Amino acid sequence: MAVVYPDIIGEYIDRPVRYAVDGIQYVGYFEPDTIAPEQVSHLILFLQNMTNAPGTVHIRLVLPHSGGFFKKGPPLLRVQQRLVQVKLAPAEAGVLTIPVTTTPQVTAGEHPVTVEMKVIRAKGRAERVRPPQAQSQLKSGFLDSLVGLNLVATLGATYTEKSAKKADFPLKIAGDPNPPERAPKMEPNYQTIWKEEDYQSLVKAVREIQEREVKFQEELTLEGLYATLYAESTTRFADAGLPLRIGEAIVMGKILTYCAQYFLSNPQRRRGLLVPIWELALAEEMDTTDVLQVIRTAGYYHLVKLAVALSFGLVAKAIKQQPWSLVERQTLAGYIAECLETGQNLEVDFLYLPLLTAGAFISNKLKLKGETPAHTLALLQKAYEARVDLFADAEMETADRIFRQILNAALKQAGATS
């Protein structure tokens, strides 16, 4: 392959095995995966053209029926269109959403929808621009999934293609009939999520980072990162309705700095941190002369998302288990980053879970010039005790217990009393 384009599917969904037909990869699932009779679910199909030639994908849905194989009865599920066509440009990736609901004949249980795929291409040679199998370059004991972290385009995803002209996607039906208040929209919808022209923005970002490597090393020091991220965090959290107390601000600056250094310390992870930031900065025509200024403006959202994901991994290492599901962690990473980017109110629980909890864990590992970690941790403990509404919900009892456990261990290690 003369040019290898980035994988896009892996940013949205983790599927080690991907179906493929005539140079088109596809994976899918139902969202939600369980509905009551008369409700609507959506079949989500990700499509990715692995070649440099356009193609039209013909998608035919085969719905489950009542009765046996030899005595087929009425269908159990209903769609507006059983045949959908999607035109894919060279290297294009997109997502097709197909609403699916039940018929009066539906029964409780798991019902597969079969997707049959056929690709029509114009005459001519189609050459690959993405490999049939790949291995992610990211090696990290703290991150168990790259989905949603804007890392896959630079670091890749791990997958293998499986040739399949059709595949089954199960939908579970359970509960009593629950008709929607309004007639649902049943039209299929296709949305492009990556096109060939987008590759140039990635190339441009990579080129600028490579050309300014020395300047990056000079400016992205521990002290420079901490001062920048401390100042930006105090502003962002205040805008989100959570003014930080001094101990919280120090530890927040430390955990974000720790995350930045974790990614900067490895050539592959370094690209994962910096390339998406510079892509955004260049797309918005920002002045990128001041590296730290770019990090605090164009890069804060990306860094916070990475820090939340990394923090959950650090907490799991500290207590030797992962109490939260991957979906919970991914949802929270997006939610916290979005609140801090847009100024939406952020609940105080998610100041501590997971960022300040992980910050307490690494506080003794990342020592600032002139800092006494024991004093920093004591200030964090004081701030925690002053947050009377923190972890008030019974569902947050586990988070409260884990924070106190990690903080007390850190205080003990620092030579302070809890």
Short mmCIF file of C-alpha atoms in Angstrom, two decimals:
data_model
loop_
_atom_site.label_atom_id
_atom_site.label_comp_id
_atom_site.label_asym_id
_atom_site.label_seq_id
_atom_site.Cartn_x
_atom_site.Cartn_y
_atom_site.Cartn_z
CA MET A 1 0.00 0.00 0.00
CA ALA A 2 1.49 3.33 -1.07
CA VAL A 3 -0.66 5.22 1.44
CA VAL A 4 -2.12 3.77 4.63
CA TYR A 5 -5.11 5.67 5.97
CA PRO A 6 -6.01 5.63 9.68
CA ASP A 7 -8.55 3.21 11.07
CA ILE A 8 -11.80 4.96 11.99
CA ILE A 9 -14.10 2.20 13.21
CA GLY A 10 -11.87 1.56 16.23
CA GLU A 11 -12.49 5.06 17.57
CA TYR A 12 -16.19 4.25 17.92
CA ILE A 13 -16.38 0.54 18.71
CA ASP A 14 -13.96 -2.18 19.80
CA ARG A 15 -14.38 -5.27 17.62
CA PRO A 16 -11.30 -7.55 17.35
CA VAL A 17 -13.01 -9.38 14.47
CA ARG A 18 -14.59 -7.28 11.72
CA TYR A 19 -16.75 -8.54 8.88
CA ALA A 20 -15.61 -7.68 5.37
CA VAL A 21 -17.03 -8.00 1.88
CA ASP A 22 -15.32 -6.79 -1.30
CA GLY A 23 -13.11 -4.25 0.46
CA ILE A 24 -15.78 -2.90 2.83
CA GLN A 25 -15.51 -3.56 6.57
CA TYR A 26 -18.63 -3.57 8.70
CA VAL A 27 -19.50 -4.12 12.36
CA GLY A 28 -22.75 -3.50 14.19
CA TYR A 29 -24.90 -3.74 17.27
CA PHE A 30 -28.33 -2.78 18.58
CA GLU A 31 -28.76 0.27 20.80
CA PRO A 32 -30.41 -0.45 23.12
CA ASP A 33 -29.82 -4.18 22.92
CA THR A 34 -33.05 -4.95 24.83
CA ILE A 35 -36.50 -3.41 24.31
CA ALA A 36 -40.09 -4.07 25.33
CA PRO A 37 -42.68 -4.90 22.65
CA GLU A 38 -43.69 -1.81 20.60
CA GLN A 39 -40.51 0.07 21.55
CA VAL A 40 -37.82 1.04 19.02
CA SER A 41 -34.18 0.03 18.94
CA HIS A 42 -31.55 1.10 16.42
CA LEU A 43 -29.30 -1.17 14.43
CA ILE A 44 -25.98 0.69 14.28
CA LEU A 45 -23.78 -0.37 11.37
CA PHE A 46 -20.29 1.06 10.95
CA LEU A 47 -19.00 0.92 7.37
CA GLN A 48 -15.40 1.49 6.32
CA ASN A 49 -14.09 1.48 2.76
CA MET A 50 -10.69 -0.21 2.87
CA THR A 51 -9.84 0.73 -0.72
CA ASN A 52 -9.10 3.75 -2.89
CA ALA A 53 -12.15 3.11 -5.09
CA PRO A 54 -15.74 4.21 -4.51
CA GLY A 55 -18.46 1.64 -4.04
CA THR A 56 -22.18 1.31 -3.42
CA VAL A 57 -23.12 -0.95 -0.53
CA HIS A 58 -26.45 -2.76 -0.87
CA ILE A 59 -27.69 -3.74 2.59
CA ARG A 60 -30.59 -6.18 2.82
CA LEU A 61 -32.23 -6.94 6.16
CA VAL A 62 -33.66 -10.40 6.80
CA LEU A 63 -36.05 -10.21 9.74
CA PRO A 64 -36.91 -13.07 12.10
CA HIS A 65 -40.28 -14.77 11.63
CA SER A 66 -42.61 -16.75 13.84
CA GLY A 67 -42.96 -20.46 13.14
CA GLY A 68 -40.27 -22.93 12.18
CA PHE A 69 -37.95 -23.14 9.19
CA PHE A 70 -40.46 -25.02 7.02
CA LYS A 71 -43.53 -23.12 8.23
CA LYS A 72 -42.58 -19.48 8.27
CA GLY A 73 -45.13 -17.20 9.91
CA PRO A 74 -45.44 -13.39 10.15
CA PRO A 75 -42.29 -11.34 10.92
CA LEU A 76 -41.51 -10.56 14.57
CA LEU A 77 -39.72 -7.29 13.85
CA ARG A 78 -40.42 -4.40 11.50
CA VAL A 79 -38.33 -1.84 9.60
CA GLN A 80 -39.35 0.87 7.16
CA GLN A 81 -36.86 -0.29 4.51
CA ARG A 82 -35.49 -3.78 4.13
CA LEU A 83 -33.07 -2.66 1.43
CA VAL A 84 -30.76 0.29 2.02
CA GLN A 85 -28.07 1.59 -0.31
CA VAL A 86 -25.05 3.59 0.85
CA LYS A 87 -22.54 5.16 -1.52
CA LEU A 88 -19.03 5.20 -0.07
CA ALA A 89 -16.31 7.42 -1.49
CA PRO A 90 -12.71 6.14 -1.56
CA ALA A 91 -11.54 5.39 2.03
CA GLU A 92 -14.76 6.80 3.48
CA ALA A 93 -16.06 5.63 6.85
CA GLY A 94 -19.56 6.20 8.15
CA VAL A 95 -22.36 4.96 10.36
CA LEU A 96 -25.76 3.74 9.20
CA THR A 97 -28.60 3.82 11.72
CA ILE A 98 -31.67 1.67 11.03
CA PRO A 99 -34.66 1.93 13.41
CA VAL A 100 -36.22 -1.45 14.25
CA THR A 101 -39.46 -2.09 16.14
CA THR A 102 -41.67 -5.08 16.92
CA THR A 103 -44.80 -6.51 15.33
CA PRO A 104 -47.86 -7.82 17.24
CA GLN A 105 -46.52 -11.35 16.76
CA VAL A 106 -43.27 -10.74 18.66
CA THR A 107 -42.39 -13.01 21.56
CA ALA A 108 -39.96 -12.58 24.44
CA GLY A 109 -36.43 -13.73 23.74
CA GLU A 110 -33.46 -12.99 21.51
CA HIS A 111 -34.21 -12.42 17.82
CA PRO A 112 -31.41 -12.06 15.25
CA VAL A 113 -31.59 -9.62 12.36
CA THR A 114 -29.51 -10.85 9.44
CA VAL A 115 -27.65 -8.22 7.43
CA GLU A 116 -26.74 -9.27 3.88
CA MET A 117 -24.11 -7.12 2.18
CA LYS A 118 -23.30 -6.67 -1.49
CA VAL A 119 -20.84 -4.14 -2.91
CA ILE A 120 -21.11 -2.73 -6.44
CA ARG A 121 -18.02 -1.00 -7.81
CA ALA A 122 -17.22 0.61 -11.13
CA LYS A 123 -14.83 -1.25 -13.39
CA GLY A 124 -11.19 -0.76 -12.51
CA ARG A 125 -8.68 -1.86 -9.93
CA ALA A 126 -9.41 -1.13 -6.27
CA GLU A 127 -6.26 -0.99 -4.16
CA ARG A 128 -6.17 -1.27 -0.39
CA VAL A 129 -5.53 1.82 1.71
CA ARG A 130 -6.11 0.05 5.03
CA PRO A 131 -4.73 -3.39 6.01
CA PRO A 132 -6.92 -6.48 6.54
CA GLN A 133 -5.49 -6.84 10.04
CA ALA A 134 -3.74 -4.47 12.41
CA GLN A 135 -2.21 -4.17 15.87
CA SER A 136 -2.53 -1.06 18.02
CA GLN A 137 0.76 0.66 18.84
CA LEU A 138 -0.47 1.61 22.30
CA LYS A 139 0.94 -0.55 25.08
CA SER A 140 -0.57 0.53 28.37
CA GLY A 141 -1.52 -1.31 31.50
CA PHE A 142 -3.82 1.53 32.52
CA LEU A 143 -6.03 1.83 29.42
CA ASP A 144 -8.12 -1.22 28.53
CA SER A 145 -9.94 0.46 25.63
CA LEU A 146 -9.14 3.26 23.17
CA VAL A 147 -12.76 3.83 22.15
CA GLY A 148 -13.75 7.48 22.36
CA LEU A 149 -10.28 8.75 23.33
CA ASN A 150 -9.24 10.10 19.90
CA LEU A 151 -6.18 7.84 19.90
CA VAL A 152 -7.00 5.29 17.21
CA ALA A 153 -6.25 7.51 14.20
CA THR A 154 -2.64 7.89 15.34
CA LEU A 155 -2.03 4.68 17.32
CA GLY A 156 -4.29 2.27 15.45
CA ALA A 157 -6.68 -0.44 16.60
CA THR A 158 -6.27 -4.19 16.91
CA TYR A 159 -8.49 -6.12 14.51
CA THR A 160 -8.68 -8.96 11.99
CA GLU A 161 -11.00 -9.16 9.00
CA LYS A 162 -13.39 -12.06 8.51
CA SER A 163 -14.89 -12.46 5.06
CA ALA A 164 -18.66 -12.50 5.48
CA LYS A 165 -21.41 -11.52 3.05
CA LYS A 166 -23.93 -11.67 5.86
CA ALA A 167 -23.95 -11.42 9.65
CA ASP A 168 -26.49 -11.73 12.46
CA PHE A 169 -27.13 -9.02 15.06
CA PRO A 170 -29.36 -10.07 17.99
CA LEU A 171 -32.08 -7.93 19.58
CA LYS A 172 -33.59 -9.03 22.88
CA ILE A 173 -37.31 -8.53 23.59
CA ALA A 174 -38.42 -8.51 27.23
CA GLY A 175 -41.19 -7.10 29.39
CA ASP A 176 -44.73 -5.95 28.75
CA PRO A 177 -45.80 -3.93 25.68
CA ASN A 178 -44.81 -0.29 26.06
CA PRO A 179 -45.93 1.83 23.10
CA PRO A 180 -44.09 5.16 22.62
CA GLU A 181 -45.98 8.40 23.24
CA ARG A 182 -45.21 9.62 19.72
CA ALA A 183 -44.91 7.77 16.44
CA PRO A 184 -41.20 6.98 16.09
CA LYS A 185 -39.10 8.03 13.11
CA MET A 186 -38.31 4.87 11.18
CA GLU A 187 -36.23 6.24 8.29
CA PRO A 188 -32.66 4.90 8.03
CA ASN A 189 -29.95 7.53 8.36
CA TYR A 190 -26.36 7.50 7.13
CA GLN A 191 -23.67 9.85 8.41
CA THR A 192 -20.11 10.18 7.12
CA ILE A 193 -17.58 10.15 9.97
CA TRP A 194 -14.35 10.30 7.93
CA LYS A 195 -13.46 11.15 4.36
CA GLU A 196 -10.25 11.03 2.36
CA GLU A 197 -9.65 14.77 2.64
CA ASP A 198 -9.44 14.46 6.43
CA TYR A 199 -6.12 12.66 6.06
CA GLN A 200 -4.39 15.88 5.08
CA SER A 201 -5.15 17.53 8.43
CA LEU A 202 -3.52 14.59 10.22
CA VAL A 203 -0.45 14.75 7.95
CA LYS A 204 -0.14 18.50 8.52
CA ALA A 205 -0.32 18.08 12.31
CA VAL A 206 2.28 15.31 12.31
CA ARG A 207 4.61 17.37 10.13
CA GLU A 208 4.45 20.44 12.38
CA ILE A 209 5.07 18.38 15.52
CA GLN A 210 8.09 16.70 13.92
CA GLU A 211 9.54 19.99 12.68
CA ARG A 212 9.24 21.58 16.14
CA GLU A 213 10.39 18.61 18.19
CA VAL A 214 13.17 20.53 19.97
CA LYS A 215 10.83 23.37 20.96
CA PHE A 216 8.30 20.88 22.26
CA GLN A 217 10.90 19.25 24.48
CA GLU A 218 12.01 22.64 25.80
CA GLU A 219 8.51 23.84 26.67
CA LEU A 220 6.69 20.69 27.77
CA THR A 221 8.53 20.39 31.08
CA LEU A 222 6.98 19.23 34.34
CA GLU A 223 6.98 22.76 35.75
CA GLY A 224 5.61 24.31 32.57
CA LEU A 225 2.84 21.76 32.22
CA TYR A 226 1.86 22.00 35.87
CA ALA A 227 1.67 25.80 35.94
CA THR A 228 -0.40 25.80 32.74
CA LEU A 229 -2.79 23.02 33.76
CA TYR A 230 -3.19 24.31 37.32
CA ALA A 231 -4.22 27.75 36.05
CA GLU A 232 -6.51 26.42 33.31
CA SER A 233 -8.18 23.94 35.67
CA THR A 234 -9.06 26.59 38.25
CA THR A 235 -10.80 28.57 35.51
CA ARG A 236 -12.54 25.61 33.86
CA PHE A 237 -13.90 24.10 37.07
CA ALA A 238 -15.12 27.49 38.29
CA ASP A 239 -16.94 27.96 34.99
CA ALA A 240 -18.52 24.52 35.52
CA GLY A 241 -19.88 25.62 38.90
CA LEU A 242 -17.13 23.99 40.98
CA PRO A 243 -14.56 26.51 42.27
CA LEU A 244 -11.59 24.45 43.44
CA ARG A 245 -10.23 24.64 46.97
CA ILE A 246 -6.46 24.97 47.18
CA GLY A 247 -5.77 21.28 47.84
CA GLU A 248 -8.08 20.26 45.01
CA ALA A 249 -6.46 22.70 42.58
CA ILE A 250 -2.94 21.49 43.36
CA VAL A 251 -3.85 17.82 43.02
CA MET A 252 -5.89 18.45 39.87
CA GLY A 253 -2.89 20.15 38.31
CA LYS A 254 -0.75 17.20 39.35
CA ILE A 255 -2.96 14.45 37.92
CA LEU A 256 -3.31 16.28 34.58
CA THR A 257 0.45 16.85 34.50
CA TYR A 258 1.04 13.19 35.34
CA CYS A 259 -1.23 12.18 32.46
CA ALA A 260 0.53 14.54 30.04
CA GLN A 261 3.95 13.23 31.07
CA TYR A 262 2.75 9.64 30.83
CA PHE A 263 1.86 10.18 27.18
CA LEU A 264 4.88 12.35 26.39
CA SER A 265 7.33 9.80 27.83
CA ASN A 266 6.76 7.29 25.02
CA PRO A 267 7.07 8.02 21.26
CA GLN A 268 3.81 6.27 20.33
CA ARG A 269 1.79 7.68 23.22
CA ARG A 270 3.32 11.10 22.50
CA ARG A 271 1.71 11.11 19.05
CA GLY A 272 -1.60 10.06 20.59
CA LEU A 273 -1.56 13.09 22.87
CA LEU A 274 -0.23 15.76 20.54
CA VAL A 275 -1.52 14.96 17.04
CA PRO A 276 -5.27 15.35 17.82
CA ILE A 277 -4.53 18.61 19.64
CA TRP A 278 -2.57 20.04 16.72
CA GLU A 279 -5.15 18.83 14.21
CA LEU A 280 -7.79 20.87 16.04
CA ALA A 281 -5.54 23.89 16.50
CA LEU A 282 -4.59 23.98 12.82
CA ALA A 283 -8.18 23.39 11.69
CA GLU A 284 -9.29 26.38 13.75
CA GLU A 285 -6.32 28.43 12.46
CA MET A 286 -4.93 29.02 15.94
CA ASP A 287 -1.51 30.51 16.50
CA THR A 288 0.54 27.46 17.50
CA THR A 289 3.74 29.34 18.36
CA ASP A 290 3.20 28.96 22.12
CA VAL A 291 3.07 25.21 22.74
CA LEU A 292 1.67 25.44 26.28
CA GLN A 293 -1.01 27.88 25.14
CA VAL A 294 -2.16 25.33 22.56
CA ILE A 295 -2.26 22.63 25.24
CA ARG A 296 -4.44 24.74 27.54
CA THR A 297 -6.88 25.83 24.82
CA ALA A 298 -7.14 23.33 21.97
CA GLY A 299 -5.78 20.49 24.08
CA TYR A 300 -7.58 20.67 27.41
CA TYR A 301 -10.63 18.64 26.34
CA HIS A 302 -8.47 15.86 24.87
CA LEU A 303 -6.17 15.81 27.89
CA VAL A 304 -9.04 15.64 30.39
CA LYS A 305 -10.60 12.69 28.54
CA LEU A 306 -7.29 10.87 28.59
CA ALA A 307 -6.75 11.78 32.24
CA VAL A 308 -10.13 10.39 33.29
CA ALA A 309 -9.47 7.10 31.47
CA LEU A 310 -5.95 6.90 32.89
CA SER A 311 -7.18 7.80 36.38
CA PHE A 312 -9.59 4.87 36.43
CA GLY A 313 -6.64 2.64 35.54
CA LEU A 314 -4.52 4.14 38.33
CA VAL A 315 -7.31 3.67 40.86
CA ALA A 316 -7.68 0.04 39.77
CA LYS A 317 -3.94 -0.45 40.29
CA ALA A 318 -4.13 1.11 43.74
CA ILE A 319 -6.95 -1.12 44.99
CA LYS A 320 -6.15 -4.13 42.76
CA GLN A 321 -9.60 -4.25 41.15
CA GLN A 322 -11.76 -2.24 38.73
CA PRO A 323 -15.12 -1.43 40.39
CA TRP A 324 -16.59 0.40 37.40
CA SER A 325 -17.64 -1.06 34.06
CA LEU A 326 -16.04 0.07 30.81
CA VAL A 327 -19.29 1.74 29.71
CA GLU A 328 -19.48 3.69 32.99
CA ARG A 329 -15.87 4.84 32.62
CA GLN A 330 -16.25 5.83 28.98
CA THR A 331 -19.47 7.72 29.69
CA LEU A 332 -17.90 9.60 32.58
CA ALA A 333 -14.81 10.54 30.57
CA GLY A 334 -16.97 12.15 27.91
CA TYR A 335 -19.25 13.81 30.45
CA ILE A 336 -16.48 15.40 32.53
CA ALA A 337 -14.57 16.62 29.48
CA GLU A 338 -17.75 18.05 27.92
CA CYS A 339 -18.74 19.93 31.09
CA LEU A 340 -15.28 21.49 31.39
CA GLU A 341 -15.24 22.41 27.70
CA THR A 342 -18.70 23.99 27.58
CA GLY A 343 -19.14 25.30 31.13
CA GLN A 344 -22.04 22.99 31.99
CA ASN A 345 -22.47 22.37 35.70
CA LEU A 346 -20.42 19.41 36.90
CA GLU A 347 -21.48 17.45 39.98
CA VAL A 348 -18.96 17.57 42.81
CA ASP A 349 -18.77 13.76 42.90
CA PHE A 350 -17.06 13.80 39.51
CA LEU A 351 -14.42 16.22 40.70
CA TYR A 352 -13.17 13.43 42.96
CA LEU A 353 -14.18 10.42 40.87
CA PRO A 354 -11.81 9.57 39.35
CA LEU A 355 -9.44 12.52 38.92
CA LEU A 356 -8.70 13.58 42.50
CA THR A 357 -8.79 9.98 43.70
CA ALA A 358 -6.06 9.11 41.20
CA GLY A 359 -4.36 12.41 42.03
CA ALA A 360 -4.06 11.32 45.66
CA PHE A 361 -2.54 8.03 44.50
CA ILE A 362 0.20 9.65 42.37
CA SER A 363 0.82 12.68 44.56
CA ASN A 364 3.91 11.17 46.17
CA LYS A 365 5.20 9.99 42.78
CA LEU A 366 5.09 13.41 41.12
CA LYS A 367 6.82 15.96 43.34
CA LEU A 368 6.83 19.59 42.30
CA LYS A 369 9.71 21.96 42.94
CA GLY A 370 9.43 23.22 46.52
CA GLU A 371 6.39 21.04 47.24
CA THR A 372 5.88 18.90 50.32
CA PRO A 373 3.53 16.09 49.25
CA ALA A 374 2.37 15.53 52.83
CA HIS A 375 1.20 19.15 52.99
CA THR A 376 -0.55 18.86 49.61
CA LEU A 377 -2.37 15.72 50.71
CA ALA A 378 -3.37 17.34 54.00
CA LEU A 379 -4.87 20.23 52.03
CA LEU A 380 -6.76 17.74 49.86
CA GLN A 381 -8.07 16.00 52.96
CA LYS A 382 -9.23 19.34 54.36
CA ALA A 383 -11.01 20.16 51.09
CA TYR A 384 -12.66 16.73 51.04
CA GLU A 385 -13.95 17.14 54.60
CA ALA A 386 -15.38 20.57 53.74
CA ARG A 387 -17.44 19.16 50.83
CA VAL A 388 -20.47 18.19 52.88
CA ASP A 389 -22.47 17.27 49.77
CA LEU A 390 -19.72 15.05 48.34
CA PHE A 391 -20.69 11.41 47.76
CA ALA A 392 -24.03 12.02 49.49
CA ASP A 393 -25.85 9.55 47.25
CA ALA A 394 -25.84 5.98 48.54
CA GLU A 395 -24.75 4.81 45.07
CA MET A 396 -21.49 6.72 45.55
CA GLU A 397 -20.55 4.90 48.76
CA THR A 398 -17.96 2.79 46.93
CA ALA A 399 -16.32 5.88 45.43
CA ASP A 400 -16.19 7.52 48.87
CA ARG A 401 -14.64 4.46 50.50
CA ILE A 402 -12.03 4.10 47.75
CA PHE A 403 -11.05 7.77 47.92
CA ARG A 404 -10.55 7.61 51.68
CA GLN A 405 -8.59 4.37 51.37
CA ILE A 406 -6.23 5.81 48.75
CA LEU A 407 -5.87 9.17 50.51
CA ASN A 408 -5.04 7.56 53.86
CA ALA A 409 -2.46 5.30 52.23
CA ALA A 410 -0.89 8.30 50.47
CA LEU A 411 -0.82 10.31 53.71
CA LYS A 412 0.86 7.43 55.50
CA GLN A 413 3.43 7.07 52.73
CA ALA A 414 4.12 10.81 52.85
CA GLY A 415 4.77 10.60 56.58
CA ALA A 416 1.64 12.47 57.63
CA THR A 417 -1.20 11.37 59.87
CA SER A 418 -4.68 10.86 58.43
#
